PDB file of C-alpha atoms in Angstrom:
ATOM      1  CA  UNK W 285     -18.384  -4.180  -2.910  1.00 89.00           C
ATOM      2  CA  UNK W 286     -15.154  -2.924  -3.982  1.00 94.00           C
ATOM      3  CA  UNK W 287     -12.937  -4.913  -6.042  1.00 97.00           C
ATOM      4  CA  UNK W 288      -9.020  -4.505  -7.140  1.00 98.00           C
ATOM      5  CA  UNK W 289      -7.155  -5.693  -9.968  1.00 98.00           C
ATOM      6  CA  UNK W 290      -3.324  -5.102 -10.092  1.00 98.00           C
ATOM      7  CA  UNK W 291      -1.606  -4.759 -13.178  1.00 98.00           C
ATOM      8  CA  UNK W 292       1.881  -3.818 -14.803  1.00 96.00           C
ATOM      9  CA  UNK W 293       5.312  -5.076 -16.068  1.00 97.00           C
ATOM     10  CA  UNK W 294       6.257  -8.880 -14.403  1.00 96.00           C
ATOM     11  CA  UNK W 295       9.933  -8.026 -15.095  1.00 98.00           C
ATOM     12  CA  UNK W 296      11.969  -4.767 -14.121  1.00 98.00           C
ATOM     13  CA  UNK W 297      15.841  -4.370 -14.702  1.00 98.00           C
ATOM     14  CA  UNK W 298      17.906  -3.328 -11.851  1.00 98.00           C
ATOM     15  CA  UNK W 299      17.713   0.373 -10.984  1.00 97.00           C
ATOM     16  CA  UNK W 300      14.883   0.984 -12.854  1.00 98.00           C
ATOM     17  CA  UNK W 301      11.376   2.170 -11.823  1.00 98.00           C
ATOM     18  CA  UNK W 302       8.718  -0.326 -11.191  1.00 98.00           C
ATOM     19  CA  UNK W 303       5.468   0.965 -11.857  1.00 98.00           C
ATOM     20  CA  UNK W 304       2.022  -0.814 -10.946  1.00 98.00           C
ATOM     21  CA  UNK W 305      -1.646   0.364 -11.320  1.00 98.00           C
ATOM     22  CA  UNK W 306      -4.684  -0.988  -9.247  1.00 98.00           C
ATOM     23  CA  UNK W 307      -7.884  -0.648 -11.512  1.00 98.00           C
ATOM     24  CA  UNK W 308     -10.989  -0.147  -8.900  1.00 97.00           C
ATOM     25  CA  UNK W 309     -14.332  -1.356  -9.477  1.00 96.00           C
ATOM     26  CA  UNK W 310     -17.665  -1.330  -7.422  1.00 95.00           C
ATOM     27  CA  UNK W 311     -16.864   2.086  -5.895  1.00 94.00           C
ATOM     28  CA  UNK W 312     -15.085   5.453  -6.782  1.00 94.00           C
ATOM     29  CA  UNK W 313     -11.256   6.043  -6.217  1.00 94.00           C
ATOM     30  CA  UNK W 314     -12.884   9.590  -5.252  1.00 93.00           C
ATOM     31  CA  UNK W 315     -14.682   8.024  -2.380  1.00 91.00           C
ATOM     32  CA  UNK W 316     -13.778   9.519   1.069  1.00 89.00           C
ATOM     33  CA  UNK W 317     -14.712   6.146   2.524  1.00 89.00           C
ATOM     34  CA  UNK W 318     -11.201   4.366   1.587  1.00 92.00           C
ATOM     35  CA  UNK W 319      -7.432   4.810   2.010  1.00 94.00           C
ATOM     36  CA  UNK W 320      -6.015   2.818  -1.039  1.00 96.00           C
ATOM     37  CA  UNK W 321      -2.970   1.040  -0.181  1.00 97.00           C
ATOM     38  CA  UNK W 322       0.002  -1.115  -1.591  1.00 98.00           C
ATOM     39  CA  UNK W 323       1.428  -4.040   0.303  1.00 98.00           C
ATOM     40  CA  UNK W 324       4.141  -6.653  -0.765  1.00 98.00           C
ATOM     41  CA  UNK W 325       5.428  -9.858  -0.109  1.00 98.00           C
ATOM     42  CA  UNK W 326       8.750 -11.361  -1.354  1.00 98.00           C
ATOM     43  CA  UNK W 327       8.808 -15.196  -2.464  1.00 97.00           C
ATOM     44  CA  UNK W 328       8.578 -17.122   0.564  1.00 95.00           C
ATOM     45  CA  UNK W 329       8.326 -14.319   2.988  1.00 97.00           C
ATOM     46  CA  UNK W 330       5.876 -12.335   5.041  1.00 97.00           C
ATOM     47  CA  UNK W 331       3.704  -9.412   4.152  1.00 98.00           C
ATOM     48  CA  UNK W 332       5.267  -5.780   4.083  1.00 98.00           C
ATOM     49  CA  UNK W 333       3.067  -2.604   4.147  1.00 97.00           C
ATOM     50  CA  UNK W 334       4.405  -0.156   1.112  1.00 98.00           C
ATOM     51  CA  UNK W 335       1.893   2.932   1.892  1.00 97.00           C
ATOM     52  CA  UNK W 336      -1.326   3.978   1.016  1.00 96.00           C
ATOM     53  CA  UNK W 337      -3.150   7.267  -0.350  1.00 96.00           C
ATOM     54  CA  UNK W 338      -6.344   9.240   0.276  1.00 93.00           C
ATOM     55  CA  UNK W 339      -8.608  10.643  -2.423  1.00 87.00           C
ATOM     56  CA  UNK W 340      -7.357  13.957  -1.404  1.00 89.00           C
ATOM     57  CA  UNK W 341      -3.845  13.196  -2.094  1.00 90.00           C
ATOM     58  CA  UNK W 342      -2.931  12.564   1.476  1.00 93.00           C
ATOM     59  CA  UNK W 343      -0.182   9.939   1.631  1.00 96.00           C
ATOM     60  CA  UNK W 344       1.550   7.754   4.321  1.00 94.00           C
ATOM     61  CA  UNK W 345       4.525   5.440   3.281  1.00 96.00           C
ATOM     62  CA  UNK W 346       6.467   2.718   5.305  1.00 95.00           C
ATOM     63  CA  UNK W 347       9.706   4.762   6.446  1.00 94.00           C
ATOM     64  CA  UNK W 348      11.911   2.173   5.036  1.00 95.00           C
ATOM     65  CA  UNK W 349      10.755   2.625   1.369  1.00 97.00           C
ATOM     66  CA  UNK W 350       9.806   6.335   1.563  1.00 95.00           C
ATOM     67  CA  UNK W 351      12.768   7.711  -0.332  1.00 96.00           C
ATOM     68  CA  UNK W 352      11.889   5.771  -3.402  1.00 98.00           C
ATOM     69  CA  UNK W 353       8.023   5.313  -3.268  1.00 98.00           C
ATOM     70  CA  UNK W 354       5.166   7.509  -4.723  1.00 98.00           C
ATOM     71  CA  UNK W 355       1.717   6.339  -4.638  1.00 98.00           C
ATOM     72  CA  UNK W 356      -0.887   8.428  -6.559  1.00 97.00           C
ATOM     73  CA  UNK W 357      -4.378   8.549  -7.757  1.00 96.00           C
ATOM     74  CA  UNK W 358      -6.110   8.723 -11.104  1.00 95.00           C
ATOM     75  CA  UNK W 359      -9.600   9.888 -10.735  1.00 93.00           C
ATOM     76  CA  UNK W 360     -10.327   9.802 -14.276  1.00 95.00           C
ATOM     77  CA  UNK W 361      -9.525   6.096 -14.530  1.00 96.00           C
ATOM     78  CA  UNK W 362     -10.915   5.131 -11.264  1.00 96.00           C
ATOM     79  CA  UNK W 363      -7.334   3.605 -10.497  1.00 97.00           C
ATOM     80  CA  UNK W 364      -4.308   4.166  -8.210  1.00 97.00           C
ATOM     81  CA  UNK W 365      -0.533   3.493  -9.002  1.00 98.00           C
ATOM     82  CA  UNK W 366       2.600   2.513  -7.386  1.00 98.00           C
ATOM     83  CA  UNK W 367       6.059   3.888  -8.584  1.00 98.00           C
ATOM     84  CA  UNK W 368       9.090   2.620  -6.617  1.00 98.00           C
ATOM     85  CA  UNK W 369      12.420   3.694  -8.164  1.00 98.00           C
ATOM     86  CA  UNK W 370      15.988   2.705  -8.138  1.00 98.00           C
ATOM     87  CA  UNK W 371      14.937  -1.377  -7.719  1.00 98.00           C
ATOM     88  CA  UNK W 372      17.284  -3.871  -6.940  1.00 98.00           C
ATOM     89  CA  UNK W 373      16.542  -7.735  -6.437  1.00 98.00           C
ATOM     90  CA  UNK W 374      15.388  -7.106  -2.996  1.00 98.00           C
ATOM     91  CA  UNK W 375      12.445  -5.569  -4.639  1.00 98.00           C
ATOM     92  CA  UNK W 376      10.982  -8.711  -6.177  1.00 98.00           C
ATOM     93  CA  UNK W 377       8.194  -9.783  -4.443  1.00 98.00           C
ATOM     94  CA  UNK W 378       3.822 -10.377  -5.309  1.00 98.00           C
ATOM     95  CA  UNK W 379       2.431  -6.618  -5.037  1.00 98.00           C
ATOM     96  CA  UNK W 380      -0.801  -6.472  -3.479  1.00 98.00           C
ATOM     97  CA  UNK W 381      -3.183  -3.677  -4.085  1.00 98.00           C
ATOM     98  CA  UNK W 382      -5.767  -3.306  -0.777  1.00 98.00           C
ATOM     99  CA  UNK W 383      -8.459  -1.152   0.656  1.00 96.00           C
ATOM    100  CA  UNK W 384      -8.707   0.343   4.037  1.00 92.00           C
ATOM    101  CA  UNK W 385     -11.960   1.590   5.118  1.00 85.00           C
ATOM    102  CA  UNK W 386     -11.579   5.254   6.347  1.00 79.00           C
ATOM    103  CA  UNK W 387     -12.662   5.677  10.290  1.00 74.00           C
ATOM    104  CA  UNK W 388     -11.724   5.249  14.115  1.00 73.00           C
ATOM    105  CA  UNK W 389     -10.506   2.346  15.505  1.00 81.00           C
ATOM    106  CA  UNK W 390      -7.747   0.559  14.016  1.00 88.00           C
ATOM    107  CA  UNK W 391      -6.733  -0.158  10.753  1.00 92.00           C
ATOM    108  CA  UNK W 392      -7.509  -3.142   8.555  1.00 95.00           C
ATOM    109  CA  UNK W 393      -7.257  -4.181   4.860  1.00 96.00           C
ATOM    110  CA  UNK W 394     -10.176  -5.589   2.884  1.00 94.00           C
ATOM    111  CA  UNK W 395     -10.403  -6.708   0.117  1.00 96.00           C
ATOM    112  CA  UNK W 396      -7.069  -7.269  -1.324  1.00 98.00           C
ATOM    113  CA  UNK W 397      -6.311  -7.894  -5.243  1.00 98.00           C
ATOM    114  CA  UNK W 398      -5.306 -11.048  -6.563  1.00 98.00           C
ATOM    115  CA  UNK W 399      -1.424  -9.700  -6.693  1.00 98.00           C
ATOM    116  CA  UNK W 400       0.932  -9.414  -9.408  1.00 98.00           C
ATOM    117  CA  UNK W 401       4.480 -11.065  -9.251  1.00 98.00           C
ATOM    118  CA  UNK W 402       7.068  -8.270 -10.082  1.00 98.00           C
ATOM    119  CA  UNK W 403      10.806 -10.014 -10.698  1.00 98.00           C
ATOM    120  CA  UNK W 404      13.542  -7.534 -10.567  1.00 98.00           C
ATOM    121  CA  UNK W 405      16.316  -8.797 -12.943  1.00 97.00           C
ATOM    122  CA  UNK W 406      18.672  -7.868 -15.894  1.00 96.00           C
TER     123      UNK W 406
ATOM    124  CA  UNK H 200      10.840   0.384  14.423  1.00 85.00           C
ATOM    125  CA  UNK H 201       7.865  -1.254  16.116  1.00 91.00           C
ATOM    126  CA  UNK H 202       7.662  -4.951  15.613  1.00 95.00           C
ATOM    127  CA  UNK H 203       5.322  -8.050  15.964  1.00 97.00           C
ATOM    128  CA  UNK H 204       6.358 -11.522  16.577  1.00 98.00           C
ATOM    129  CA  UNK H 205       4.538 -14.683  15.602  1.00 98.00           C
ATOM    130  CA  UNK H 206       5.587 -18.204  15.993  1.00 98.00           C
ATOM    131  CA  UNK H 207       7.106 -19.142  12.612  1.00 98.00           C
ATOM    132  CA  UNK H 208       4.737 -22.517  12.752  1.00 98.00           C
ATOM    133  CA  UNK H 209       2.201 -24.497  14.430  1.00 98.00           C
ATOM    134  CA  UNK H 210       0.553 -27.457  14.094  1.00 97.00           C
ATOM    135  CA  UNK H 211      -3.163 -28.875  15.559  1.00 97.00           C
ATOM    136  CA  UNK H 212      -5.178 -31.877  14.974  1.00 97.00           C
ATOM    137  CA  UNK H 213      -8.617 -31.678  13.364  1.00 97.00           C
ATOM    138  CA  UNK H 214     -11.308 -30.674  15.766  1.00 97.00           C
ATOM    139  CA  UNK H 215      -8.816 -29.370  18.287  1.00 98.00           C
ATOM    140  CA  UNK H 216      -8.656 -25.606  19.248  1.00 98.00           C
ATOM    141  CA  UNK H 217      -5.445 -23.616  18.476  1.00 98.00           C
ATOM    142  CA  UNK H 218      -4.149 -20.209  19.398  1.00 98.00           C
ATOM    143  CA  UNK H 219      -1.845 -18.092  17.685  1.00 98.00           C
ATOM    144  CA  UNK H 220      -0.056 -15.232  19.403  1.00 98.00           C
ATOM    145  CA  UNK H 221       1.014 -12.045  18.224  1.00 98.00           C
ATOM    146  CA  UNK H 222       3.325 -10.242  20.537  1.00 98.00           C
ATOM    147  CA  UNK H 223       4.277  -6.106  20.363  1.00 96.00           C
ATOM    148  CA  UNK H 224       5.195  -3.394  23.305  1.00 95.00           C
ATOM    149  CA  UNK H 225       1.842  -2.454  24.539  1.00 95.00           C
ATOM    150  CA  UNK H 226      -0.194  -3.936  21.407  1.00 96.00           C
ATOM    151  CA  UNK H 227      -2.844  -4.024  23.632  1.00 95.00           C
ATOM    152  CA  UNK H 228      -2.979  -0.059  23.242  1.00 94.00           C
ATOM    153  CA  UNK H 229      -3.810  -0.578  19.548  1.00 93.00           C
ATOM    154  CA  UNK H 230      -6.406  -2.377  17.451  1.00 95.00           C
ATOM    155  CA  UNK H 231      -4.907  -5.786  15.862  1.00 97.00           C
ATOM    156  CA  UNK H 232      -6.382  -6.995  12.637  1.00 97.00           C
ATOM    157  CA  UNK H 233      -5.601 -10.985  11.512  1.00 98.00           C
ATOM    158  CA  UNK H 234      -5.528 -12.319   8.015  1.00 98.00           C
ATOM    159  CA  UNK H 235      -5.499 -15.949   6.489  1.00 98.00           C
ATOM    160  CA  UNK H 236      -3.445 -16.563   3.310  1.00 98.00           C
ATOM    161  CA  UNK H 237      -3.698 -20.109   1.477  1.00 97.00           C
ATOM    162  CA  UNK H 238      -1.164 -21.128  -0.844  1.00 93.00           C
ATOM    163  CA  UNK H 239      -1.011 -19.204  -4.058  1.00 94.00           C
ATOM    164  CA  UNK H 240      -3.800 -16.771  -2.690  1.00 97.00           C
ATOM    165  CA  UNK H 241      -3.931 -13.359  -1.664  1.00 98.00           C
ATOM    166  CA  UNK H 242      -4.606 -12.736   2.175  1.00 98.00           C
ATOM    167  CA  UNK H 243      -7.916 -12.502   3.709  1.00 98.00           C
ATOM    168  CA  UNK H 244      -9.441 -10.373   6.522  1.00 97.00           C
ATOM    169  CA  UNK H 245     -10.356 -12.571   9.589  1.00 98.00           C
ATOM    170  CA  UNK H 246     -10.581 -10.514  12.315  1.00 97.00           C
ATOM    171  CA  UNK H 247     -10.519  -6.454  12.966  1.00 96.00           C
ATOM    172  CA  UNK H 248     -10.584  -4.407  15.699  1.00 95.00           C
ATOM    173  CA  UNK H 249      -9.103  -7.131  17.931  1.00 97.00           C
ATOM    174  CA  UNK H 250     -12.472  -9.132  18.043  1.00 97.00           C
ATOM    175  CA  UNK H 251     -14.660  -8.549  15.214  1.00 96.00           C
ATOM    176  CA  UNK H 252     -15.139 -10.959  11.992  1.00 97.00           C
ATOM    177  CA  UNK H 253     -16.604  -9.652   8.801  1.00 95.00           C
ATOM    178  CA  UNK H 254     -19.466 -11.196   7.152  1.00 95.00           C
ATOM    179  CA  UNK H 255     -18.627 -14.771   6.036  1.00 95.00           C
ATOM    180  CA  UNK H 256     -15.386 -15.542   8.162  1.00 97.00           C
ATOM    181  CA  UNK H 257     -16.870 -18.578  10.508  1.00 97.00           C
ATOM    182  CA  UNK H 258     -17.357 -18.050  14.032  1.00 97.00           C
ATOM    183  CA  UNK H 259     -14.691 -20.797  15.040  1.00 98.00           C
ATOM    184  CA  UNK H 260     -12.357 -17.677  14.318  1.00 98.00           C
ATOM    185  CA  UNK H 261     -12.317 -15.179  16.999  1.00 98.00           C
ATOM    186  CA  UNK H 262      -9.658 -12.919  18.359  1.00 98.00           C
ATOM    187  CA  UNK H 263      -8.468 -10.689  21.409  1.00 98.00           C
ATOM    188  CA  UNK H 264      -6.138  -8.199  22.505  1.00 98.00           C
ATOM    189  CA  UNK H 265      -4.446  -7.034  25.915  1.00 97.00           C
ATOM    190  CA  UNK H 266      -1.271  -5.953  26.992  1.00 97.00           C
ATOM    191  CA  UNK H 267       1.412  -6.970  24.801  1.00 97.00           C
ATOM    192  CA  UNK H 268      -0.209  -9.723  23.012  1.00 98.00           C
ATOM    193  CA  UNK H 269      -2.924 -10.383  20.570  1.00 98.00           C
ATOM    194  CA  UNK H 270      -4.201 -13.649  20.048  1.00 98.00           C
ATOM    195  CA  UNK H 271      -6.345 -15.617  17.146  1.00 98.00           C
ATOM    196  CA  UNK H 272      -8.022 -18.734  18.252  1.00 98.00           C
ATOM    197  CA  UNK H 273      -9.547 -21.431  15.914  1.00 98.00           C
ATOM    198  CA  UNK H 274     -12.180 -23.771  17.389  1.00 98.00           C
ATOM    199  CA  UNK H 275     -12.665 -26.773  15.962  1.00 97.00           C
ATOM    200  CA  UNK H 276      -9.749 -26.415  13.483  1.00 98.00           C
ATOM    201  CA  UNK H 277     -10.817 -27.835   9.819  1.00 97.00           C
ATOM    202  CA  UNK H 278      -8.354 -29.135   7.220  1.00 96.00           C
ATOM    203  CA  UNK H 279      -9.398 -26.323   5.288  1.00 96.00           C
ATOM    204  CA  UNK H 280      -7.595 -23.828   7.705  1.00 98.00           C
ATOM    205  CA  UNK H 281      -4.232 -24.677   7.173  1.00 98.00           C
ATOM    206  CA  UNK H 282      -2.677 -21.827   6.118  1.00 98.00           C
ATOM    207  CA  UNK H 283      -0.613 -18.733   7.088  1.00 98.00           C
ATOM    208  CA  UNK H 284      -1.874 -16.506   9.456  1.00 98.00           C
ATOM    209  CA  UNK H 285      -0.825 -12.581   9.746  1.00 98.00           C
ATOM    210  CA  UNK H 286      -1.341 -10.266  12.257  1.00 98.00           C
ATOM    211  CA  UNK H 287      -0.905  -6.519  11.844  1.00 97.00           C
ATOM    212  CA  UNK H 288      -1.402  -3.515  13.651  1.00 96.00           C
ATOM    213  CA  UNK H 289      -0.770   0.485  13.444  1.00 92.00           C
ATOM    214  CA  UNK H 290       2.160   1.992  15.405  1.00 86.00           C
ATOM    215  CA  UNK H 291       2.053   5.063  17.280  1.00 83.00           C
ATOM    216  CA  UNK H 292       3.790   7.076  14.460  1.00 85.00           C
ATOM    217  CA  UNK H 293       0.693   5.945  12.427  1.00 83.00           C
ATOM    218  CA  UNK H 294       2.799   3.464  10.315  1.00 91.00           C
ATOM    219  CA  UNK H 295       1.414   0.004   9.525  1.00 95.00           C
ATOM    220  CA  UNK H 296       3.026  -3.333  10.621  1.00 96.00           C
ATOM    221  CA  UNK H 297       2.817  -6.772   9.681  1.00 98.00           C
ATOM    222  CA  UNK H 298       3.822  -9.507  11.863  1.00 98.00           C
ATOM    223  CA  UNK H 299       6.324 -12.127  10.425  1.00 98.00           C
ATOM    224  CA  UNK H 300       3.414 -14.724   9.779  1.00 98.00           C
ATOM    225  CA  UNK H 301       2.512 -18.515  11.254  1.00 98.00           C
ATOM    226  CA  UNK H 302       2.501 -21.460   9.010  1.00 98.00           C
ATOM    227  CA  UNK H 303      -0.571 -23.593  10.648  1.00 98.00           C
ATOM    228  CA  UNK H 304      -0.273 -27.350   9.996  1.00 98.00           C
ATOM    229  CA  UNK H 305      -3.439 -29.328  10.297  1.00 97.00           C
ATOM    230  CA  UNK H 306      -2.406 -32.810  10.748  1.00 93.00           C
TER     231      UNK H 306
END
C-alpha cells in the first residue's frame, strides 16, 4: 500500500520559489503503475489540481499554473518534488501529494498525503 | 476552461438519504470520482469510475453519472458523514478538474 508524506518550508517569501518534496513508501516512484501528483487547497477553499508526473518524466500541468510549475522525480530517494516560482499570497495553501493509478477509465487520486501548509508572506 | 458545479452546502437528518450533485458539460462522457474531506484531514477517495467503491468505503455511499450530472448518494446518513465532499473529473484536454465542494451538515 502506497504511503505519501509531504515535506518542505512552511513559510515562503513573495516572489521566491516554493519547493516541496513527497516521500513515497510502500512502492517505488519508478513504478509504471502510478502518476505522482500535487494538489493544493487554499485555506477555507476547494481543491485545485497542480499537475502530475510519470516515472518516465512525462508531465501534465494545470494550464493556470503551467508557466510557474515544475514537478520532478528523484528515483534514488524514492520521492518526487514540486517547484512553484514567483509565489504570491494567492499561493498560500495546504499542498497535498497524491498517487493516481495508471490505466484506462478515468482519473482518481488515492491515497493522499497528510498535506503541508505553505504560507507566502514577508 | 471546464468547470464542475456543486451545491455549496446541504443538510440531512441522521438516517435519511442525501444526494450531492456535480454538474458539468457532458460530464457523463467522462468518469467522475468523489472524495470526502473531514475537518483538518486530507481528502479520502469515496467513489471512482462513477460508481465503484474502494475497499473499506461503506456501502451506504453510491455514485452515478449520466448526461451533465454526476451524483453521490449517501443512504442512512450517519453523524460521522458530516464533511466536505468533492467531485472530480478529467476534461477532454486531459486536464483534471475538481468541483467547488459541498459542505454536508448532519443535523
